[in-house]
XYZ file of N, CA and C in Angstrom:
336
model
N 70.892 22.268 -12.384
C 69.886 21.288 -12.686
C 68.653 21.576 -11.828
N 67.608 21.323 -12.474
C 66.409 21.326 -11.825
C 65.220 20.377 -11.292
N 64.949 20.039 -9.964
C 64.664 19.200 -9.597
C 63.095 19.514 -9.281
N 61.813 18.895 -9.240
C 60.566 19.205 -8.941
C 60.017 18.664 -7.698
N 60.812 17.915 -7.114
C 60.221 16.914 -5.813
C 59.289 15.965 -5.949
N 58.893 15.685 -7.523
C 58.146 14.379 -7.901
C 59.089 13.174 -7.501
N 58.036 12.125 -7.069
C 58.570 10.786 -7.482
C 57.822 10.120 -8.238
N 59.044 9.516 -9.175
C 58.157 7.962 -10.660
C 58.098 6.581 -10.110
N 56.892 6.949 -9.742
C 56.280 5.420 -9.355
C 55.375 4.703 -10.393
N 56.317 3.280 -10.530
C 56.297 2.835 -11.916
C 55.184 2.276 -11.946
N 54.261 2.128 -13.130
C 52.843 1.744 -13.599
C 52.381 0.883 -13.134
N 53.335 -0.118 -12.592
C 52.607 -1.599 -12.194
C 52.184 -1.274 -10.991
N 52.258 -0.302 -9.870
C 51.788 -0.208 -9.138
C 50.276 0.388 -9.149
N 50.077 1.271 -10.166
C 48.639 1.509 -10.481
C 47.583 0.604 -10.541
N 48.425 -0.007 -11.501
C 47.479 -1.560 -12.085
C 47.302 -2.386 -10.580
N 47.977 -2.578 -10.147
C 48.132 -3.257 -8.924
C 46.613 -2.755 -7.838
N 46.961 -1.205 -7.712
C 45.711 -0.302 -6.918
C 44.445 -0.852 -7.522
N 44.271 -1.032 -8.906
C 43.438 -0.830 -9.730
C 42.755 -2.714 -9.527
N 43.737 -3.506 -9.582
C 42.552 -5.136 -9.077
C 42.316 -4.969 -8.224
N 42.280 -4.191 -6.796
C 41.838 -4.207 -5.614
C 40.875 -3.576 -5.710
N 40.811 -2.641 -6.368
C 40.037 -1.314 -6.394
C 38.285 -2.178 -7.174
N 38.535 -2.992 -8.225
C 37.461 -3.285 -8.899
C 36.356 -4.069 -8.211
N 36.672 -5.154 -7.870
C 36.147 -5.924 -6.540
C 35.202 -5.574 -5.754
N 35.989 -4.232 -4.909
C 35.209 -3.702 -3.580
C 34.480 -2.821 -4.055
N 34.909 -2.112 -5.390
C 33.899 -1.238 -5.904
C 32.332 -2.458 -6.267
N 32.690 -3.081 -6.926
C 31.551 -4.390 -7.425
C 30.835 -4.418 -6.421
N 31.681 -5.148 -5.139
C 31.184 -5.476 -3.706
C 30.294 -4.711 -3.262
N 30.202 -3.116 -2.882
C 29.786 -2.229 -2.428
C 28.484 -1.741 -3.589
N 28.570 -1.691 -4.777
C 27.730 -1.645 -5.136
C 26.707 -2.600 -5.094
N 26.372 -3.884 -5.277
C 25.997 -4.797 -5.113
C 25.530 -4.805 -3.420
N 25.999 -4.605 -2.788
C 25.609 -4.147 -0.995
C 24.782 -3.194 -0.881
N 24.993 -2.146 -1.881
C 23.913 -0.881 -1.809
C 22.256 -1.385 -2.732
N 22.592 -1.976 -3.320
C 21.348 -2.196 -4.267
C 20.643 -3.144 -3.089
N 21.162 -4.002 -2.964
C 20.468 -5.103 -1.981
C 19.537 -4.038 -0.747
N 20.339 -3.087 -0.040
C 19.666 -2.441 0.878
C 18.799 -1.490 0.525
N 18.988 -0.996 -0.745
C 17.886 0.083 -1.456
C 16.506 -0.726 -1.935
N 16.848 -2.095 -2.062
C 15.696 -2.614 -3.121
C 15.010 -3.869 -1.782
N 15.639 -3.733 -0.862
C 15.274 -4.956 0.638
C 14.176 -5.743 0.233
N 12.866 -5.581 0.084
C 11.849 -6.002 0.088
C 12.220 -7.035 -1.213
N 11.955 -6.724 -2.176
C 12.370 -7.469 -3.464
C 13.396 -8.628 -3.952
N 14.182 -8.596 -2.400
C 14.735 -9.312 -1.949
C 14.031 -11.119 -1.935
N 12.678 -11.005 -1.070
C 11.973 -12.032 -0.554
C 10.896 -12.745 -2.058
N 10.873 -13.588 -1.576
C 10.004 -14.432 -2.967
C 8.892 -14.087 -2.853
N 8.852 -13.235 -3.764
C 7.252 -12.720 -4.253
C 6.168 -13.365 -3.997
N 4.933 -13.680 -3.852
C 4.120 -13.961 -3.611
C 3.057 -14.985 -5.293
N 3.503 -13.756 -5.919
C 3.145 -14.370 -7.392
C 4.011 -13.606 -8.665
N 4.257 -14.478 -9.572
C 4.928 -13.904 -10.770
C 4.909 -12.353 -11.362
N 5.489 -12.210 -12.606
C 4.901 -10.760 -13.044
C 3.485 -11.786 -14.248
N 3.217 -10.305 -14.051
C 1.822 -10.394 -14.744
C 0.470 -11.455 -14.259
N 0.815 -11.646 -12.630
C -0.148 -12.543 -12.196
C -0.485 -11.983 -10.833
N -1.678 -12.377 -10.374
C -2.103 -11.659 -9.056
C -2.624 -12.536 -8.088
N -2.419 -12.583 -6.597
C -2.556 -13.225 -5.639
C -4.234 -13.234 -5.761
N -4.790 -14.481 -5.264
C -6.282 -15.583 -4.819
C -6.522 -15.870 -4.341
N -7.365 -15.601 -2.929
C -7.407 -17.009 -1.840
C -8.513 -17.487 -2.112
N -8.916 -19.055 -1.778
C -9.946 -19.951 -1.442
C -10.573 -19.537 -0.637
N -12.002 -19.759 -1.032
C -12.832 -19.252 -0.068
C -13.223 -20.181 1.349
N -13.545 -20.059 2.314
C -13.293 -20.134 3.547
C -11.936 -21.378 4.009
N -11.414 -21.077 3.310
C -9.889 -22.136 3.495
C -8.593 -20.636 3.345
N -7.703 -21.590 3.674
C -6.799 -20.746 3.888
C -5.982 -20.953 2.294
N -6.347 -21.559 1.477
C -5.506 -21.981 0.257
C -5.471 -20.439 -0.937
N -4.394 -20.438 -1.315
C -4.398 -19.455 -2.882
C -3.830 -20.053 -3.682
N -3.262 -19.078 -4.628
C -2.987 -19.195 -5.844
C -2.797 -17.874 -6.305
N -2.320 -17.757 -7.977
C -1.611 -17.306 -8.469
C -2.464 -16.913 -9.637
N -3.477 -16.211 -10.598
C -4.094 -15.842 -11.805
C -3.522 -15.041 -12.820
N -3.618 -15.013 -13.797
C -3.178 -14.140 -14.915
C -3.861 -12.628 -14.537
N -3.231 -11.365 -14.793
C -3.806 -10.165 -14.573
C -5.194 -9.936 -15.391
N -5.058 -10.770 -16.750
C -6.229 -10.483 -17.961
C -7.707 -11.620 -17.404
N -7.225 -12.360 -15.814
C -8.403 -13.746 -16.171
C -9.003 -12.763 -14.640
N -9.971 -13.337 -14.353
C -11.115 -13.893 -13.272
C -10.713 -14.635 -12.421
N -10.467 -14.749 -10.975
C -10.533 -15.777 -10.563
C -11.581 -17.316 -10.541
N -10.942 -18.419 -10.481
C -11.768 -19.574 -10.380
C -12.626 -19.965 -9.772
N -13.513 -20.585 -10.191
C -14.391 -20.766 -9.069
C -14.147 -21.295 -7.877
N -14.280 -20.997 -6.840
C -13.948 -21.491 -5.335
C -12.938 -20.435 -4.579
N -12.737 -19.682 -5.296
C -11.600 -18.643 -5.318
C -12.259 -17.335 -4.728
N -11.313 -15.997 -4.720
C -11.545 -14.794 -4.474
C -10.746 -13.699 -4.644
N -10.673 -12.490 -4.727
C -9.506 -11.480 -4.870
C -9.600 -11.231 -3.261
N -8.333 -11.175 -2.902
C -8.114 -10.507 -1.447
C -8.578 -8.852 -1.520
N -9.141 -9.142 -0.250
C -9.694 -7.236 0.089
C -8.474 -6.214 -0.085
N -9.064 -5.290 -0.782
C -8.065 -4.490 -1.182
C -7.366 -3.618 -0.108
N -5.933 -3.548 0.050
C -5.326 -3.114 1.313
C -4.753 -4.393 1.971
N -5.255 -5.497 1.553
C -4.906 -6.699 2.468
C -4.432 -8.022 1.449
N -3.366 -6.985 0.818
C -2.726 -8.392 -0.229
C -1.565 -8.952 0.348
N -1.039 -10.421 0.386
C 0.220 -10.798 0.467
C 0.852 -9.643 -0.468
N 2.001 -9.779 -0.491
C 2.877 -9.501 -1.618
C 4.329 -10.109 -1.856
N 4.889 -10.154 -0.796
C 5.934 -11.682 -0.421
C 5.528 -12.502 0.279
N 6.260 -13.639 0.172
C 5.819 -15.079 1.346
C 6.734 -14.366 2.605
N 5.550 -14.771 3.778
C 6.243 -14.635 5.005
C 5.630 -12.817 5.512
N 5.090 -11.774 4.561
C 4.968 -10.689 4.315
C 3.841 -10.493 5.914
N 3.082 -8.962 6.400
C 2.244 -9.009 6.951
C 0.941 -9.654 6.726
N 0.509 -9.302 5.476
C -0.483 -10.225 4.817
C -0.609 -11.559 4.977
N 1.008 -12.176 4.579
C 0.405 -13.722 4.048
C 0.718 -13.941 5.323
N 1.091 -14.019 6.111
C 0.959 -14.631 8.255
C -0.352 -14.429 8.032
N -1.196 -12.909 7.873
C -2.719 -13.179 8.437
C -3.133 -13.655 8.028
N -3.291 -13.774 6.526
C -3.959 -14.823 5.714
C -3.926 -16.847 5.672
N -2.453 -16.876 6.592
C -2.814 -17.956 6.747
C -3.653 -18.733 8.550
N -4.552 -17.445 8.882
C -5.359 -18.135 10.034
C -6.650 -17.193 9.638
N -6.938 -16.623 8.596
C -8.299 -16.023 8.415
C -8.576 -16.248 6.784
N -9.865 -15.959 6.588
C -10.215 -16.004 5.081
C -11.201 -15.756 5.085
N -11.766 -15.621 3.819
C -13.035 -14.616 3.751
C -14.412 -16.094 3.116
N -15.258 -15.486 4.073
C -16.845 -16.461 3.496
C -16.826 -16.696 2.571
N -18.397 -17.000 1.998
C -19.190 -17.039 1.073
C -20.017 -15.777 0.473
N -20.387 -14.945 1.689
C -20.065 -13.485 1.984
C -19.562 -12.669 1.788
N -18.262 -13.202 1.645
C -17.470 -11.716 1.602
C -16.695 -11.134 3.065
N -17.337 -11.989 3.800
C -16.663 -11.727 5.506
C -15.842 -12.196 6.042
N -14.685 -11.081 6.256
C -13.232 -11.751 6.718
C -13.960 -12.806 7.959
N -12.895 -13.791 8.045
C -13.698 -14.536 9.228
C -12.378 -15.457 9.352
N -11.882 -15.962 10.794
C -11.171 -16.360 11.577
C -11.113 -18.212 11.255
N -10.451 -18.737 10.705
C -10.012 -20.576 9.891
C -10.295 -21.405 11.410
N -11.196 -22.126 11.693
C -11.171 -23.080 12.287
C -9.834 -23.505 12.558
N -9.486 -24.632 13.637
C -8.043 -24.693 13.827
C -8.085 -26.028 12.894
N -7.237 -26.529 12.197
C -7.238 -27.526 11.766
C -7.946 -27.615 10.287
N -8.264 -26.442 10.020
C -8.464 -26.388 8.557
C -7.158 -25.651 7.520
């Protein structure tokens, strides 16, 4: 008789490998996306298809359609110097500076 040195290890143990296995695979993927995509993470600043505004010499914005103008009283932030999430480098500076009537970054009174 001939013997091969296999052992039959019966199916349910596969299946068994196999609910553990799905999970941590899920888990880990889901862990990797989060750290690949970090930023995107944080609440955007403004929707899709809309673009950040600040008030002019106030610290206030808003949110515009890509196709409109801003409003009157309004402004496009200097380019290079957009929020893009809340909490971001931008929106901290933006909330103790804002730009004139001018056009000149300029430093918010305290209490405005």
């Amino acid at each position: 008789m001939r013997t091969t040195g296999r052992v039959h290890r019966p199916s349910h143990l596969r299946v068994n490998r196999t609910k553990w296995s799905v999970p941590g695979l899920a888990l880990a993927c889901l862990t990797i996306a989060a750290i690949l995509t970090g930023c995107s993470m944080q609440d955007a600043t403004c929707g899709g298809g809309e673009y950040p505004v600040m008030t002019i010499g106030s610290t206030g914005s808003a949110c515009v359609p890509n196709d409109e103008e801003p409003p009157e009283g309004y402004t496009r932030y200097p380019e290079g110097k957009v929020p893009e999430h809340v909490g971001d480098k931008w929106d901290t500076y933006w909330q103790t500076h804002t730009v004139d009537k001018d056009g000149n970054i300029v430093e918010v009174p305290e209490g405005q």
